[in-house]
XYZ file of C-alpha atoms in Angstrom:
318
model
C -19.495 -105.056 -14.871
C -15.807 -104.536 -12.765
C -14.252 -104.918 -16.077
C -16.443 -101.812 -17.644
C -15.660 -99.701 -14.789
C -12.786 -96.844 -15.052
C -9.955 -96.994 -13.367
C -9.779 -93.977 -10.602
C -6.248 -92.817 -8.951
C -6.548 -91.619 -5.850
C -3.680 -89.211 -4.615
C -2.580 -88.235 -0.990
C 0.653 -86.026 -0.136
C 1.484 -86.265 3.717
C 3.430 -84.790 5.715
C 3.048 -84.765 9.497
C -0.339 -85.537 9.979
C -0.073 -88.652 11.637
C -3.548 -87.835 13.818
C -5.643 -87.586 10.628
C -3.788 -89.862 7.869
C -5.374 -93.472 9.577
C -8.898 -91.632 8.679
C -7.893 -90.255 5.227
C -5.870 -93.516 4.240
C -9.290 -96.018 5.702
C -11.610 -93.332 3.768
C -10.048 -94.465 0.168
C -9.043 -97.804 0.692
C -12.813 -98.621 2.238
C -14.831 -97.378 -0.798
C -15.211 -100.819 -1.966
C -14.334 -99.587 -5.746
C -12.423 -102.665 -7.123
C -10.629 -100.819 -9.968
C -8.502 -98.341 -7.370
C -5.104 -97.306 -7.594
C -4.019 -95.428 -4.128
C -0.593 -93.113 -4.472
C 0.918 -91.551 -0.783
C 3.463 -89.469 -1.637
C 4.673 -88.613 2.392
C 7.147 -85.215 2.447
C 9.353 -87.485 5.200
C 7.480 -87.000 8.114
C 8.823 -87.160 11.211
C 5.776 -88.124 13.316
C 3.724 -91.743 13.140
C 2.588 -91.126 9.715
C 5.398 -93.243 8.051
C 4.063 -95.723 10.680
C 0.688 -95.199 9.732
C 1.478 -95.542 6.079
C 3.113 -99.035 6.364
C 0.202 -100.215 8.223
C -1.927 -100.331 5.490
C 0.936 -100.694 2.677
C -0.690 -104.049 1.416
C -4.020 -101.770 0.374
C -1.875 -98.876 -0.808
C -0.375 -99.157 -4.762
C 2.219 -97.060 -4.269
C 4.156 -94.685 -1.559
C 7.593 -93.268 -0.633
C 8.984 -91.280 2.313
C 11.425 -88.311 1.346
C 11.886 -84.664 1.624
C 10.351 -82.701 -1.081
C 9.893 -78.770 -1.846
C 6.437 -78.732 -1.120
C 2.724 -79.837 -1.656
C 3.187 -79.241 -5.403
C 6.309 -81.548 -5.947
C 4.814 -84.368 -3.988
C 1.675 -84.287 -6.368
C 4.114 -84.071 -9.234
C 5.831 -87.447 -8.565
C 2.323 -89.123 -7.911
C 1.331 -87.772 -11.408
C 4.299 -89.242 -12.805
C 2.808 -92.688 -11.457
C -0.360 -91.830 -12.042
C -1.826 -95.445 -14.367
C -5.699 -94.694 -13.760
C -8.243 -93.140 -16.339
C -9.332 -90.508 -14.139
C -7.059 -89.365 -10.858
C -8.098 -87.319 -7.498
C -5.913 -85.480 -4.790
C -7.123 -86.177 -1.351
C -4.928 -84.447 1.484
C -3.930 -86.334 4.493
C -6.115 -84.600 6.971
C -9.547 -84.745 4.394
C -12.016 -87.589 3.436
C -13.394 -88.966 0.547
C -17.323 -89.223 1.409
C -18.852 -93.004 1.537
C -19.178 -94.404 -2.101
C -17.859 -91.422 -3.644
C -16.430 -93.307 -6.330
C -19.008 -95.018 -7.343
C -20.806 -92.080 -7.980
C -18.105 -90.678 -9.897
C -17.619 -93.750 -12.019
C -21.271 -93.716 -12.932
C -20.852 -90.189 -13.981
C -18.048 -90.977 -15.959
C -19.833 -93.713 -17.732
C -22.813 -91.899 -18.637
C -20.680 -88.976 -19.857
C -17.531 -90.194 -21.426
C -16.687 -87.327 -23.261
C -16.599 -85.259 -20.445
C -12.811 -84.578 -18.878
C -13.562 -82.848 -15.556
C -16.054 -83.568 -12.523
C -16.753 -81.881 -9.378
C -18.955 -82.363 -6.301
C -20.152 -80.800 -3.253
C -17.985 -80.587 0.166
C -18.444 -81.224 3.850
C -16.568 -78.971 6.273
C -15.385 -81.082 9.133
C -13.839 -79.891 12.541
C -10.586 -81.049 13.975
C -12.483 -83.906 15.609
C -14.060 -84.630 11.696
C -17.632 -83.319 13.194
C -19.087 -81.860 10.626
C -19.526 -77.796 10.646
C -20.943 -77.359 6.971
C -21.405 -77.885 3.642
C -21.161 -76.440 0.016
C -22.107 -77.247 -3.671
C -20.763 -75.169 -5.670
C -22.487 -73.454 -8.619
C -20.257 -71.877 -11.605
C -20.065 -68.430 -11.426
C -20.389 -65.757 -14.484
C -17.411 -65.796 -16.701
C -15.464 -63.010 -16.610
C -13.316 -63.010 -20.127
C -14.125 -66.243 -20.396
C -12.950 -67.803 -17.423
C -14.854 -68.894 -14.432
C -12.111 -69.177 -11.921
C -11.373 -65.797 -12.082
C -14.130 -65.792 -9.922
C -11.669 -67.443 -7.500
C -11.409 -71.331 -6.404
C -14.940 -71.960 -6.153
C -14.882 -76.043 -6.242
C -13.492 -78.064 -3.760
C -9.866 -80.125 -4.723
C -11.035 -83.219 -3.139
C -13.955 -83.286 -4.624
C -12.608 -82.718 -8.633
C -11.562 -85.828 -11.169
C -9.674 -85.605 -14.210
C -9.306 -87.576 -16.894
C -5.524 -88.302 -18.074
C -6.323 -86.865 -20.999
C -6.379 -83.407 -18.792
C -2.642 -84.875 -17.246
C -1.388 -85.204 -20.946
C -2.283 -81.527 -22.108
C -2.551 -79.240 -19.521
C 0.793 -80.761 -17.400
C 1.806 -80.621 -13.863
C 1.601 -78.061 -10.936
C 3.117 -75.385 -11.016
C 4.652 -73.893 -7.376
C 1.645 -72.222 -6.155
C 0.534 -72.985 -2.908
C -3.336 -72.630 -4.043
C -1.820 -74.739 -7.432
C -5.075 -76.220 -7.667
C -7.007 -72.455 -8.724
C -3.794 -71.867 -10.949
C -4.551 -75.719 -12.647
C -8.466 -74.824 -13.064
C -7.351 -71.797 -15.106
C -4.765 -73.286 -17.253
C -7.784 -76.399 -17.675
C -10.203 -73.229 -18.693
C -7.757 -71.909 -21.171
C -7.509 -75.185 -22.956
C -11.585 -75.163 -23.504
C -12.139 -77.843 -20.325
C -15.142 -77.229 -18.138
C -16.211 -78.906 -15.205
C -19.589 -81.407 -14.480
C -20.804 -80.375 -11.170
C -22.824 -83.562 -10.180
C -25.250 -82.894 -7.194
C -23.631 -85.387 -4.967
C -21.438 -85.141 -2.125
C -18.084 -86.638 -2.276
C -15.325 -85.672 -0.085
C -14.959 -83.382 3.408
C -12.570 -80.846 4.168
C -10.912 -80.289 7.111
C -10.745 -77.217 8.723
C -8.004 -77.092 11.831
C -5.143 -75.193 12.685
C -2.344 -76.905 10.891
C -4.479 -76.834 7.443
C -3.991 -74.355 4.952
C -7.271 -73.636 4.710
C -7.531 -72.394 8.263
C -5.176 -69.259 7.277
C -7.287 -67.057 5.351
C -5.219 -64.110 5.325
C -2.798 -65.885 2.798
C -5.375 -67.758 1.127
C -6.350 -64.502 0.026
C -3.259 -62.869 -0.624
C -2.317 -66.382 -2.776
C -5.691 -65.655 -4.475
C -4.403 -62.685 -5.823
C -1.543 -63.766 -6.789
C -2.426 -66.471 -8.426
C -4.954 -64.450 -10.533
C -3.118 -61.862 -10.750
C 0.169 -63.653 -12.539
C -2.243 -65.573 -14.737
C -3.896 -62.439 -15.886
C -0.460 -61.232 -16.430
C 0.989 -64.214 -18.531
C -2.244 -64.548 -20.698
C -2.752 -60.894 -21.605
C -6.165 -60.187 -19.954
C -5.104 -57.253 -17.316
C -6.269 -55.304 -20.866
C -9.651 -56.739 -20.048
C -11.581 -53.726 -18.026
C -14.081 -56.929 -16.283
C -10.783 -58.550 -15.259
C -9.368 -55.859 -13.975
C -12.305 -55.492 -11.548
C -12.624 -58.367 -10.730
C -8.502 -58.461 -9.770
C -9.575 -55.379 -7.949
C -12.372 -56.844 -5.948
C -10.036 -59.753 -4.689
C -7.419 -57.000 -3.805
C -10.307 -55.414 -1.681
C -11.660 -58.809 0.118
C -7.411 -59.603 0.901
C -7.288 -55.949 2.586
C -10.641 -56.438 4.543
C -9.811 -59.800 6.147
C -6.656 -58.367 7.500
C -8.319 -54.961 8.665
C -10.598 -57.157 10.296
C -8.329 -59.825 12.064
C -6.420 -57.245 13.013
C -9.064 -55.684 14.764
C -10.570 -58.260 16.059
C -7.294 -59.665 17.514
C -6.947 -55.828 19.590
C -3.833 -55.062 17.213
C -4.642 -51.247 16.745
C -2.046 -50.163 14.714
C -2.252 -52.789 12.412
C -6.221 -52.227 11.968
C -5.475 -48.423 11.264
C -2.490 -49.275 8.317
C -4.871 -52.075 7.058
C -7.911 -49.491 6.763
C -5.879 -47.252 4.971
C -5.621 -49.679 2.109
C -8.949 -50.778 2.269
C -9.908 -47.394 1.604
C -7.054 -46.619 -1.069
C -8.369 -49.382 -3.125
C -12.065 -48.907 -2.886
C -12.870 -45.277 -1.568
C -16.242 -46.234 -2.183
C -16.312 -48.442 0.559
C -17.220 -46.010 2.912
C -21.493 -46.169 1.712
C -20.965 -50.038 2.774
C -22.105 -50.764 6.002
C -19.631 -53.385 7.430
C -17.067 -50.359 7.047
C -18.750 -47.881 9.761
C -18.919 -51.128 11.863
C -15.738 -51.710 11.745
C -14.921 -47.941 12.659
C -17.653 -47.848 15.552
C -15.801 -51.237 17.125
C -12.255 -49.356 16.254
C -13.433 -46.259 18.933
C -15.736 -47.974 21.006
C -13.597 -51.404 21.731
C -15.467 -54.595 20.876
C -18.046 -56.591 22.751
C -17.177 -60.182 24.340
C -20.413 -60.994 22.473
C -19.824 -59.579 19.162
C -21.606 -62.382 16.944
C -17.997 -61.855 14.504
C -15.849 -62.145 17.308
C -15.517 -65.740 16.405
C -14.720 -65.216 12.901
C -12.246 -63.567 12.869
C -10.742 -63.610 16.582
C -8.543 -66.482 15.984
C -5.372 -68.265 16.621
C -2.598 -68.004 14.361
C -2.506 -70.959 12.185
C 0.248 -73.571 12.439
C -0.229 -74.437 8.472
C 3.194 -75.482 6.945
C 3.703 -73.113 3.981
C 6.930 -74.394 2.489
């Protein structure tokens, strides 16, 4: 049966996060899938992660420590290595789930003409206790495209063939490059298999991407936003609401951290575009919330004092 099995890459860029790699690194090499080929691709880290790395070096197929110009160009040289029939990114601070490849082998077996699988996602803590979970479901398409949507699968959680590798290319220098890949996958016809398993968790801390939603969203809409630009669909009325829409979420998360962090004159220039961009926005009822905690301060107990009264994250953008 090994020999009828495909062969699955597993990816991991690194770069100082020596306190979660150990965990990421054990997650892969322990799934007990014989037909495995493990890629680290570490930025040249400067704390234990090098350290951690070698550790495990006999279970690992490949890996190198040097500077880089980013997330993107570390993937880049692992797809260049890349010798498996269907490959996975896995950061260096997330998990794939117990037997996840298994039960992404078995879906590629029963459905070999299918390119492009996703799953569902655990949120994990700093501490990797669990705080959620998500399956995703495709949205409506919106000029044919589902990601328009937004990034509405998990990275860890998606496998593609080399076939995908072979047409579509490499990352381009986005730092949400995985939305920007889905879109260029949609435009050559590929759609993804959501299979109703869980396979990987996510995790959510202060040095994570992830954690930063203000630029999440503004990278959202840029990454739409040059897409729509470089494939002729800002024409497209639906598109151009939905660019719109994203444009409106961006300007309400940073209204409301803002005001939620007690930065007053930031809150007031952030409602001004909120309302420039949707005047309607003023029959929603999260909007004369907002205003009521802008005049009347805000409770220690406000139940969305947590969400968005946060500490700046620590995420390396470069």
């Amino acid at each position: 049966m090994a020999q009828l099995l495909p062969k699955i890459t597993i990816i991991t860029p690194s770069y100082n996060q020596g306190q979660f790699i150990e965990q990421t690194i054990r997650s892969v090499t322990e799934q007990e899938y014989p037909e495995l080929e493990y890629i680290i691709i570490d930025g040249g880290s400067t704390d234990q992660s090098v350290d951690v790395i070698k550790k495990y070096a006999d279970k690992i197929s490949y890996w190198i420590s040097e500077k880089d110009q980013g997330t993107f160009d570390a993937n880049n040289k692992a797809l260049a290595k890349v010798t498996g029939d269907f490959w996975c990114i896995v950061n260096s601070d997330d998990l794939l789930l117990p037997g996840a490849l298994k039960k992404v082998a078995e879906a590629i077996i029963n459905n070999p003409d299918q390119k492009w699988f996703a799953g569902g996602i655990h949120y994990i803590d700093e501490t990797g206790r669990k705080t959620g979970e998500e399956m995703p479901a495709s949205p409506e398409r919106i000029a044919g495209y589902a990601f328009i949507n937004g990034c509405w699968i998990s990275h860890p959680t998606v496998f593609l063939s080399k076939d995908v590798l072979q047409e579509v290319g490499h990352f381009e220098k986005y730092h949400l490059m995985d939305l920007n890949y889905w879109l260029r996958m949609e435009k050559k016809g590929y759609s993804p298999m959501i299979l109703p398993e869980y396979l990987a968790a996510l995790r959510i801390h202060v040095d994570c991407k992830s954690f930063d939603r203000i630029k999440i969203y503004k990278e959202i809409n840029t990454v739409l936003s040059d897409f729509a630009e470089n494939n002729t669909l800002k024409a497209n009325y639906a598109v151009q609401q939905a660019l719109r829409a994203h444009k409106g979420n961006y300007y309400k998360m940073v209204f409301l951290t803002h005001l939620f962090n007690n930065e007053k004159e930031q809150s007031v220039t952030w409602m001004k575009q909120v309302l420039k961009n949707k005047p309607g926005v003023v029959f929603e009822k999260w909007f004369w919330g907002a205003v009521k905690r802008m005049v009347f301060g805000i409770d220690v107990n406000d139940p969305l004092r947590e969400e968005f009264a946060f500490d700046k994250s620590r995420a390396n953008w470069n």
